[in-house]
Amino acid sequence: MIEQYLGLAIKSIFVENITLAYFLGMCSFLAVSKRVETAVGLGAAVVFVLAITTPVNWLLNEFILREGALAWAGLPNMDLSFLGFISFIAVIAAMVQLVEMFIERFSDSLYNALGIFLPLIAVNCAILGASLFMVERSYTFGETVVFGTASGVGFALAIAILAAIRYKMRYSDIPPALRGLGITMLTTGLMSIAFMTFAGISL
Amino acid sequence: MSSPAAGAATKSLIAFGKKERKMLFDPMLDNNPITVQVLGVCSALAVTVQVNRAIVMALALISVLVFSNVIISMLRKLIPPSIRIIIMLAVIASLVIIVDQVLQAFLFDISKSLSVFVGLIITNCILLGRAEAFALANPPWQSFLDGVGNGMGYGIILVVVAALREILGSGTFLGFHVVPQIAYDLGYMNMGLMVLAPGAFILLGLLVWVQRTVTGYRE
C-alpha cells in the first residue's frame, strides 16, 4: 500500500513531471522564474492549492458529476460529467479565494510570502490539469491526494531549478534574438531530458 | 491597449480599415501570442506530436477565442470589475464545454487523443489575456478581429511545430509517409527525441529564435 503511494509520488514528481513532461503551468513557469525567491514562493503556493483542490474535485466528481454518481439521491441514470470543466474551475477559483482569506487571517508571514501568487494560481493550467488527469486516470481518493501533492512538488522543483539556472545565465553571452523566451525554452528542453532519465528507475 | 476611435465605430459598426487590418494580421507574426506575448504555451507544446491533432486543437481554440471575445465585449459595460475574472472564466468554460461535446460527437478518436488538453483551453492564457487586455475595452467587431487574429497566430505556430515534429520524429505528414524509403535504406533514422517532450521545448525555442531574428523583436 505504502509502496504503491510512494511509487505514484515518485512518478508524479520526476518521471511524469506535470510541467516538464505534460507542459502544464508553462505560462507561470516562464513568467515567474526570473528570481529564485519568487519562484520558490509560487511553487509553495501551487503545492498548497493542488493538495487541496484535487481531492475536493475528486469528491465532487465521485458524488455528483460522474455517470451514476447521483444514485444516492435516487437518480441512478444521471450523467453530469459534461459539467466537469465548469465545476472544476469554479471549485478551483473558490478554493483559491478561501485559501487566500484563511492565510490572511491566520498567518501574516505566509500571506506575505504567498499572497501575490494566489490569485494567479486560479488560472494556472497545472491546477485544472491535475483535476482532469485525476478523472481521466480514475484514481482512488488516496491516490488523488498523493497525485495532487506530488504534482505540486514536481512543479515547485522544476520552477526553482529553472529560476536558479536563469539567474546564472544572466552573465552569459547569449545571441540577442535568443534572449528571454528562446533560451529559456532550450534550457527547459534540457531539463526535461534530465528528468526523463528517472524513467529508468523501476519501483 | 488603446481603445479604437469611437468615431470609427459610430460611422460603421463593421468597418475594415487600416486599423482593423492591423488588428487581424499583427498577431500572426509581429505580435504572435505564443512567441512574443508568451501566452498559451502549454497546449502549443502538448498537442503537436501530429499535425491533425494540432489542426483540430487550433480550430477549437479559434472558435472559443472568437466567441469569448465577442461575448465578453458585448457584456463589457455590464461586468463589475471586481468579479470580472470569474465571469470571464464562466463564459470561457461554457464555450469549452460546447466545443468538447462537439469534438466528442464528431471526431471521437482525435478528441480522445487530445485527452485533457481540450479542457485546458479554459486556463489557456490567450483567452483570459485577450479578454482582459482587449475585449473588455473594445467593441464586438474589433474584438472579433482580435480573436481571429490571435487564434490564427496561435494556430500557425501550432501547425509549424507539429509539422516539424511529425516529419522529423515519425517521417510522416498528416499520416502520409514523406520521407522516402530509400533514405531509410541509406541509414536515415527518425529522430525519436522529437516525439518526446524535450523535442517540443527545443523546437519551440529554436522557432522563437528564428522568428525574433526575422521580426527584430528583443526582450
Coordinates of C-alpha atoms in Angstrom, one line a residue:
Chain A
M1 CA 0.0 0.0 0.0
I2 CA 2.7 2.5 1.1
E3 CA 4.9 1.3 -1.8
Q4 CA 2.1 2.0 -4.3
Y5 CA 1.7 5.5 -3.0
L6 CA 5.4 6.1 -2.8
G7 CA 5.7 4.9 -6.4
L8 CA 3.0 7.2 -7.6
A9 CA 4.6 10.1 -5.8
I10 CA 8.0 9.5 -7.4
K11 CA 6.3 9.0 -10.8
S12 CA 4.4 12.3 -10.5
I13 CA 7.3 14.3 -9.2
F14 CA 10.1 13.1 -11.5
V15 CA 9.2 10.8 -14.4
E16 CA 5.8 12.4 -15.4
N17 CA 6.6 15.8 -14.1
I18 CA 3.5 17.9 -14.7
T19 CA 5.4 20.8 -16.3
L20 CA 8.4 19.1 -18.0
A21 CA 6.5 16.0 -19.4
Y22 CA 2.9 17.4 -19.8
F23 CA 3.7 21.0 -20.4
L24 CA 1.2 22.2 -17.8
G25 CA 1.6 25.5 -16.0
M26 CA 4.1 26.8 -18.6
C27 CA 2.8 30.4 -18.6
S28 CA 3.7 31.0 -14.9
F29 CA 6.7 28.7 -15.2
L30 CA 8.2 31.0 -17.8
A31 CA 7.0 34.3 -16.4
V32 CA 7.8 33.9 -12.7
S33 CA 11.2 32.1 -13.0
K34 CA 13.4 35.2 -13.1
R35 CA 14.2 35.2 -9.4
V36 CA 14.7 32.2 -7.1
E37 CA 12.8 33.7 -4.2
T38 CA 9.6 34.4 -6.1
A39 CA 9.9 31.0 -7.9
V40 CA 10.0 29.2 -4.6
G41 CA 7.1 31.3 -3.3
L42 CA 4.9 30.4 -6.3
G43 CA 6.0 26.8 -6.1
A44 CA 4.9 26.6 -2.5
A45 CA 1.6 28.2 -3.3
V46 CA 1.0 25.7 -6.1
V47 CA 1.7 22.7 -3.8
F48 CA -0.7 24.1 -1.3
V49 CA -3.5 24.7 -3.8
L50 CA -3.1 21.5 -5.7
A51 CA -3.1 19.4 -2.4
I52 CA -6.5 20.9 -1.6
T53 CA -8.3 21.3 -4.9
T54 CA -7.5 17.9 -6.4
P55 CA -9.1 15.9 -3.6
V56 CA -12.1 18.3 -3.4
N57 CA -12.7 17.9 -7.1
W58 CA -12.4 14.1 -6.7
L59 CA -15.2 14.2 -4.1
L60 CA -17.3 16.4 -6.4
N61 CA -16.7 14.1 -9.4
E62 CA -17.4 10.9 -7.4
F63 CA -20.6 12.0 -5.6
I64 CA -22.2 14.4 -8.1
L65 CA -20.8 14.5 -11.6
R66 CA -19.8 11.1 -12.9
E67 CA -22.3 8.8 -14.5
G68 CA -24.5 7.1 -11.9
A69 CA -23.0 9.2 -9.1
L70 CA -26.3 10.6 -8.1
A71 CA -27.6 7.2 -7.2
W72 CA -27.6 8.3 -3.5
A73 CA -30.2 10.9 -4.5
G74 CA -32.4 8.5 -6.3
L75 CA -31.2 9.4 -9.8
P76 CA -29.1 6.5 -11.0
N77 CA -29.3 7.4 -14.7
M78 CA -28.0 10.9 -14.3
D79 CA -24.7 11.7 -16.1
L80 CA -23.5 15.2 -15.3
S81 CA -19.9 14.6 -16.4
F82 CA -20.2 17.3 -19.2
L83 CA -20.4 19.9 -16.3
G84 CA -16.9 18.7 -15.2
F85 CA -14.9 21.6 -16.7
I86 CA -17.0 24.4 -15.3
S87 CA -17.5 22.9 -11.9
F88 CA -13.8 22.1 -11.5
I89 CA -12.7 25.7 -12.5
A90 CA -15.4 27.1 -10.1
V91 CA -14.1 24.9 -7.3
I92 CA -10.5 26.0 -8.0
A93 CA -11.4 29.7 -8.1
A94 CA -13.4 29.4 -4.9
M95 CA -10.8 27.4 -3.1
V96 CA -8.1 29.8 -4.1
Q97 CA -10.1 32.7 -2.7
L98 CA -10.9 30.7 0.5
V99 CA -7.2 29.7 1.0
E100 CA -6.2 33.3 0.5
M101 CA -8.6 34.6 3.1
F102 CA -7.7 31.8 5.5
I103 CA -3.9 32.5 5.2
E104 CA -4.5 36.3 5.6
R105 CA -6.4 35.7 8.8
F106 CA -4.1 33.2 10.4
S107 CA -0.5 33.7 9.2
D108 CA 0.8 37.0 8.2
S109 CA 4.3 35.8 7.2
L110 CA 2.8 33.1 5.0
Y111 CA 0.4 35.6 3.5
N112 CA 3.3 38.0 2.7
A113 CA 5.2 35.1 1.1
L114 CA 2.3 33.6 -1.0
G115 CA -0.2 36.4 -1.1
I116 CA 0.5 37.9 -4.5
F117 CA 0.7 34.5 -6.2
L118 CA -2.6 33.1 -5.0
P119 CA -4.9 34.9 -7.5
L120 CA -2.6 34.0 -10.4
I121 CA -2.9 30.3 -9.5
A122 CA -6.6 30.1 -10.3
V123 CA -5.7 30.2 -14.0
N124 CA -2.6 28.1 -13.8
C125 CA -3.2 25.1 -16.1
A126 CA -1.4 22.8 -13.8
I127 CA -4.2 23.0 -11.2
L128 CA -7.0 22.3 -13.6
G129 CA -4.8 19.8 -15.5
A130 CA -4.3 17.7 -12.3
S131 CA -8.0 17.5 -11.7
L132 CA -8.7 16.5 -15.3
F133 CA -5.9 13.8 -15.2
M134 CA -7.3 12.5 -11.9
V135 CA -10.7 11.9 -13.6
E136 CA -9.1 10.5 -16.8
R137 CA -6.9 8.0 -14.9
S138 CA -9.7 7.1 -12.4
Y139 CA -7.6 7.4 -9.3
T140 CA -8.9 6.4 -5.9
F141 CA -9.2 9.0 -3.2
G142 CA -5.9 8.1 -1.6
E143 CA -4.1 8.1 -4.9
T144 CA -5.7 11.5 -5.7
V145 CA -4.3 13.1 -2.5
V146 CA -0.8 11.7 -3.3
F147 CA -1.0 12.7 -7.0
G148 CA -2.2 16.2 -6.3
T149 CA 0.5 16.9 -3.7
A150 CA 3.3 15.2 -5.7
S151 CA 2.4 17.1 -8.9
G152 CA 2.6 20.4 -6.9
V153 CA 6.0 19.3 -5.6
G154 CA 7.1 18.5 -9.1
F155 CA 6.1 21.9 -10.4
A156 CA 7.8 23.6 -7.4
L157 CA 11.0 21.7 -8.0
A158 CA 11.1 22.4 -11.7
I159 CA 10.4 26.2 -11.4
A160 CA 13.0 26.5 -8.6
I161 CA 15.6 24.8 -10.7
L162 CA 14.8 26.9 -13.8
A163 CA 15.0 30.1 -11.7
A164 CA 18.4 29.1 -10.4
I165 CA 19.6 28.4 -14.0
R166 CA 18.3 31.6 -15.3
Y167 CA 20.0 33.5 -12.5
K168 CA 23.3 32.0 -13.6
M169 CA 22.5 32.7 -17.2
R170 CA 22.3 36.5 -16.7
Y171 CA 26.1 36.5 -17.0
S172 CA 26.2 34.5 -20.2
D173 CA 26.7 36.0 -23.7
I174 CA 23.5 34.9 -25.5
P175 CA 22.7 36.0 -29.1
P176 CA 20.2 38.9 -28.8
A177 CA 17.3 37.2 -30.6
L178 CA 17.6 34.2 -28.4
R179 CA 17.5 36.1 -25.1
G180 CA 14.4 35.6 -22.9
L181 CA 11.9 33.1 -24.2
G182 CA 14.2 31.4 -26.7
I183 CA 17.0 30.4 -24.3
T184 CA 14.5 29.6 -21.6
M185 CA 12.7 27.1 -23.8
L186 CA 16.0 25.4 -24.8
T187 CA 17.0 25.2 -21.1
T188 CA 13.6 23.7 -20.3
G189 CA 14.2 21.2 -23.0
L190 CA 17.5 20.1 -21.5
M191 CA 15.8 19.9 -18.0
S192 CA 13.1 17.8 -19.5
I193 CA 15.7 15.4 -20.9
A194 CA 17.3 15.2 -17.4
F195 CA 14.0 14.4 -15.7
M196 CA 13.3 11.7 -18.3
T197 CA 16.3 9.8 -17.1
F198 CA 14.3 9.0 -13.9
A199 CA 12.1 6.8 -16.2
G200 CA 14.7 4.0 -15.9
I201 CA 14.0 3.7 -12.1
S202 CA 11.6 0.8 -11.5
L203 CA 9.7 0.8 -8.2
Chain B
M1 CA -4.2 48.7 -25.3
S2 CA -5.7 51.9 -26.6
S3 CA -9.4 51.8 -27.5
P4 CA -10.1 52.3 -31.1
A5 CA -11.6 55.6 -32.1
A6 CA -15.2 55.9 -31.0
G7 CA -15.9 57.8 -34.2
A8 CA -15.0 54.9 -36.4
A9 CA -17.4 52.7 -34.5
T10 CA -20.3 55.1 -35.0
K11 CA -19.5 55.6 -38.7
S12 CA -19.8 51.9 -39.4
L13 CA -20.1 49.0 -36.9
I14 CA -18.1 46.7 -39.1
A15 CA -15.5 49.0 -40.7
F16 CA -12.5 47.3 -42.1
G17 CA -9.8 49.9 -42.5
K18 CA -6.1 50.1 -41.8
K19 CA -6.5 49.8 -38.1
E20 CA -8.7 46.7 -38.4
R21 CA -6.3 45.1 -40.8
K22 CA -3.5 45.6 -38.3
M23 CA -5.7 44.1 -35.6
L24 CA -6.2 41.0 -37.7
F25 CA -2.7 40.5 -39.1
D26 CA -0.5 41.8 -36.4
P27 CA -0.9 38.8 -34.0
M28 CA 0.1 36.4 -36.8
L29 CA 3.7 37.4 -36.9
D30 CA 4.9 40.6 -35.2
N31 CA 2.8 40.3 -32.0
N32 CA 2.3 36.5 -32.1
P33 CA 0.5 35.3 -28.9
I34 CA 2.9 32.4 -28.3
T35 CA 6.4 33.6 -29.4
V36 CA 6.0 37.3 -28.5
Q37 CA 3.3 37.7 -25.8
V38 CA 4.3 34.3 -24.3
L39 CA 0.6 33.2 -23.8
G40 CA -0.8 29.7 -24.2
V41 CA 2.5 27.9 -24.4
C42 CA 1.2 24.7 -22.6
S43 CA -1.1 23.4 -25.3
A44 CA 1.2 24.6 -28.1
L45 CA 3.7 22.0 -26.9
A46 CA 1.5 19.2 -25.8
V47 CA -0.7 18.6 -28.9
T48 CA 2.0 19.0 -31.5
V49 CA 3.1 15.4 -32.0
Q50 CA 0.9 15.0 -35.0
V51 CA -0.4 17.7 -37.5
N52 CA -4.0 16.6 -37.5
R53 CA -4.2 17.0 -33.7
A54 CA -2.6 20.4 -33.9
I55 CA -5.1 21.5 -36.6
V56 CA -8.1 20.3 -34.6
M57 CA -6.8 22.0 -31.4
A58 CA -6.1 25.2 -33.3
L59 CA -9.7 25.2 -34.7
A60 CA -11.1 24.5 -31.2
L61 CA -9.1 27.4 -29.7
I62 CA -10.0 29.8 -32.5
S63 CA -13.7 29.1 -32.1
V64 CA -13.6 29.5 -28.3
L65 CA -11.4 32.6 -28.6
V66 CA -13.6 34.4 -31.2
F67 CA -16.9 33.7 -29.3
S68 CA -15.5 34.5 -25.9
N69 CA -14.0 37.8 -27.2
V70 CA -17.3 38.8 -28.8
I71 CA -19.5 37.8 -25.8
I72 CA -17.2 39.5 -23.2
S73 CA -17.0 42.5 -25.4
M74 CA -20.8 42.7 -25.6
L75 CA -21.0 42.3 -21.8
R76 CA -18.2 44.7 -21.1
K77 CA -20.4 47.5 -19.8
L78 CA -22.3 45.1 -17.5
I79 CA -19.4 43.3 -15.9
P80 CA -18.4 44.7 -12.5
P81 CA -14.6 45.0 -12.4
S82 CA -14.2 43.2 -9.1
I83 CA -15.7 39.9 -10.3
R84 CA -14.7 40.1 -13.9
I85 CA -12.2 37.1 -13.8
I86 CA -14.9 34.7 -12.6
I87 CA -17.4 35.9 -15.2
M88 CA -14.8 35.5 -18.0
L89 CA -14.0 32.0 -16.7
A90 CA -17.7 31.1 -16.7
V91 CA -18.1 32.3 -20.3
I92 CA -14.9 30.6 -21.5
A93 CA -15.7 27.3 -19.6
S94 CA -19.2 27.1 -21.1
L95 CA -17.8 27.6 -24.6
V96 CA -15.1 25.0 -24.0
I97 CA -17.8 22.5 -22.9
I98 CA -19.7 23.1 -26.1
V99 CA -16.5 22.6 -28.2
D100 CA -15.6 19.5 -26.2
Q101 CA -19.1 17.9 -26.7
V102 CA -18.9 18.7 -30.5
L103 CA -15.5 17.1 -30.7
Q104 CA -16.7 14.0 -28.8
A105 CA -19.7 13.7 -31.1
F106 CA -18.0 14.1 -34.5
L107 CA -14.2 13.5 -34.0
F108 CA -14.2 11.0 -31.2
D109 CA -10.7 9.5 -31.9
I110 CA -9.0 12.9 -32.0
S111 CA -10.9 14.0 -29.0
K112 CA -9.6 11.0 -27.1
S113 CA -6.0 11.6 -28.2
L114 CA -6.2 15.3 -27.2
S115 CA -7.1 14.0 -23.8
V116 CA -7.2 16.7 -21.2
F117 CA -5.9 19.4 -23.4
V118 CA -9.3 20.5 -24.8
G119 CA -10.5 21.1 -21.3
L120 CA -7.3 23.0 -20.6
I121 CA -8.3 25.6 -23.2
I122 CA -10.2 27.1 -20.2
T123 CA -7.0 28.0 -18.5
N124 CA -5.2 28.9 -21.7
C125 CA -3.7 32.2 -21.0
I126 CA -4.5 33.5 -24.5
L127 CA -8.2 33.5 -23.7
L128 CA -8.0 35.4 -20.4
G129 CA -5.2 37.6 -21.7
R130 CA -7.1 38.8 -24.8
A131 CA -10.4 39.1 -22.8
E132 CA -8.7 41.2 -20.2
A133 CA -6.4 43.2 -22.4
F134 CA -8.7 43.7 -25.4
A135 CA -12.3 42.6 -25.3
L136 CA -13.1 44.4 -22.0
A137 CA -12.1 47.7 -23.6
N138 CA -13.3 47.4 -27.2
P139 CA -16.5 46.9 -29.2
P140 CA -17.5 43.4 -30.5
W141 CA -16.4 43.8 -34.1
Q142 CA -12.9 44.8 -33.2
S143 CA -12.8 42.0 -30.5
F144 CA -13.9 39.6 -33.2
L145 CA -11.0 40.5 -35.4
D146 CA -8.6 40.4 -32.5
G147 CA -9.9 36.9 -31.7
V148 CA -9.5 35.7 -35.2
G149 CA -6.0 37.2 -35.5
N150 CA -4.7 35.9 -32.2
G151 CA -6.3 32.5 -32.8
M152 CA -4.6 32.3 -36.2
G153 CA -1.3 33.4 -34.8
Y154 CA -1.6 30.5 -32.3
G155 CA -2.7 28.1 -35.0
I156 CA 0.2 29.0 -37.3
I157 CA 2.8 28.2 -34.6
L158 CA 1.0 25.1 -33.6
V159 CA 0.9 23.7 -37.1
V160 CA 4.5 24.7 -37.8
V161 CA 5.8 23.0 -34.7
A162 CA 3.6 19.9 -35.3
A163 CA 4.7 19.6 -38.9
L164 CA 8.4 19.7 -37.9
R165 CA 7.8 17.3 -35.1
E166 CA 5.8 14.9 -37.2
I167 CA 8.2 15.0 -40.2
L168 CA 11.4 14.7 -38.1
G169 CA 10.0 12.4 -35.5
S170 CA 7.9 9.9 -37.4
G171 CA 8.7 10.7 -41.1
T172 CA 5.1 11.4 -41.9
F173 CA 2.9 14.4 -42.6
L174 CA -0.8 14.2 -41.8
G175 CA -0.2 10.4 -41.6
F176 CA 1.3 10.1 -45.1
H177 CA 4.9 8.9 -45.4
V178 CA 7.0 11.8 -46.7
V179 CA 10.5 10.5 -46.0
P180 CA 11.2 8.2 -49.0
Q181 CA 12.1 4.5 -48.2
I182 CA 15.4 5.0 -50.0
A183 CA 16.5 7.4 -47.3
Y184 CA 15.9 4.8 -44.6
D185 CA 17.8 2.2 -46.7
L186 CA 20.7 4.6 -46.8
G187 CA 20.8 4.8 -43.0
Y188 CA 18.4 7.7 -42.2
M189 CA 16.6 7.3 -38.9
N190 CA 13.6 9.1 -37.4
M191 CA 14.6 11.4 -34.5
G192 CA 12.9 9.8 -31.6
L193 CA 13.6 12.8 -29.4
M194 CA 11.1 14.9 -31.5
V195 CA 8.2 12.8 -30.4
L196 CA 9.0 13.2 -26.7
A197 CA 8.6 16.3 -24.5
P198 CA 12.1 17.7 -24.8
G199 CA 11.9 17.8 -28.6
A200 CA 8.9 20.2 -28.3
F201 CA 10.7 22.5 -25.9
I202 CA 13.9 22.6 -28.0
L203 CA 12.0 23.1 -31.3
L204 CA 9.9 25.9 -30.0
G205 CA 13.0 27.6 -28.5
L206 CA 14.6 27.4 -32.0
L207 CA 11.5 28.7 -33.7
V208 CA 11.3 31.7 -31.3
W209 CA 14.9 32.4 -32.2
V210 CA 14.2 32.3 -35.9
Q211 CA 11.0 34.4 -35.5
R212 CA 12.7 37.0 -33.4
T213 CA 15.7 37.3 -35.8
V214 CA 13.2 37.9 -38.7
T215 CA 11.0 40.4 -36.9
G216 CA 13.7 42.1 -34.8
Y217 CA 11.8 41.7 -31.5
R218 CA 14.1 41.8 -28.5
E219 CA 13.3 41.2 -24.8

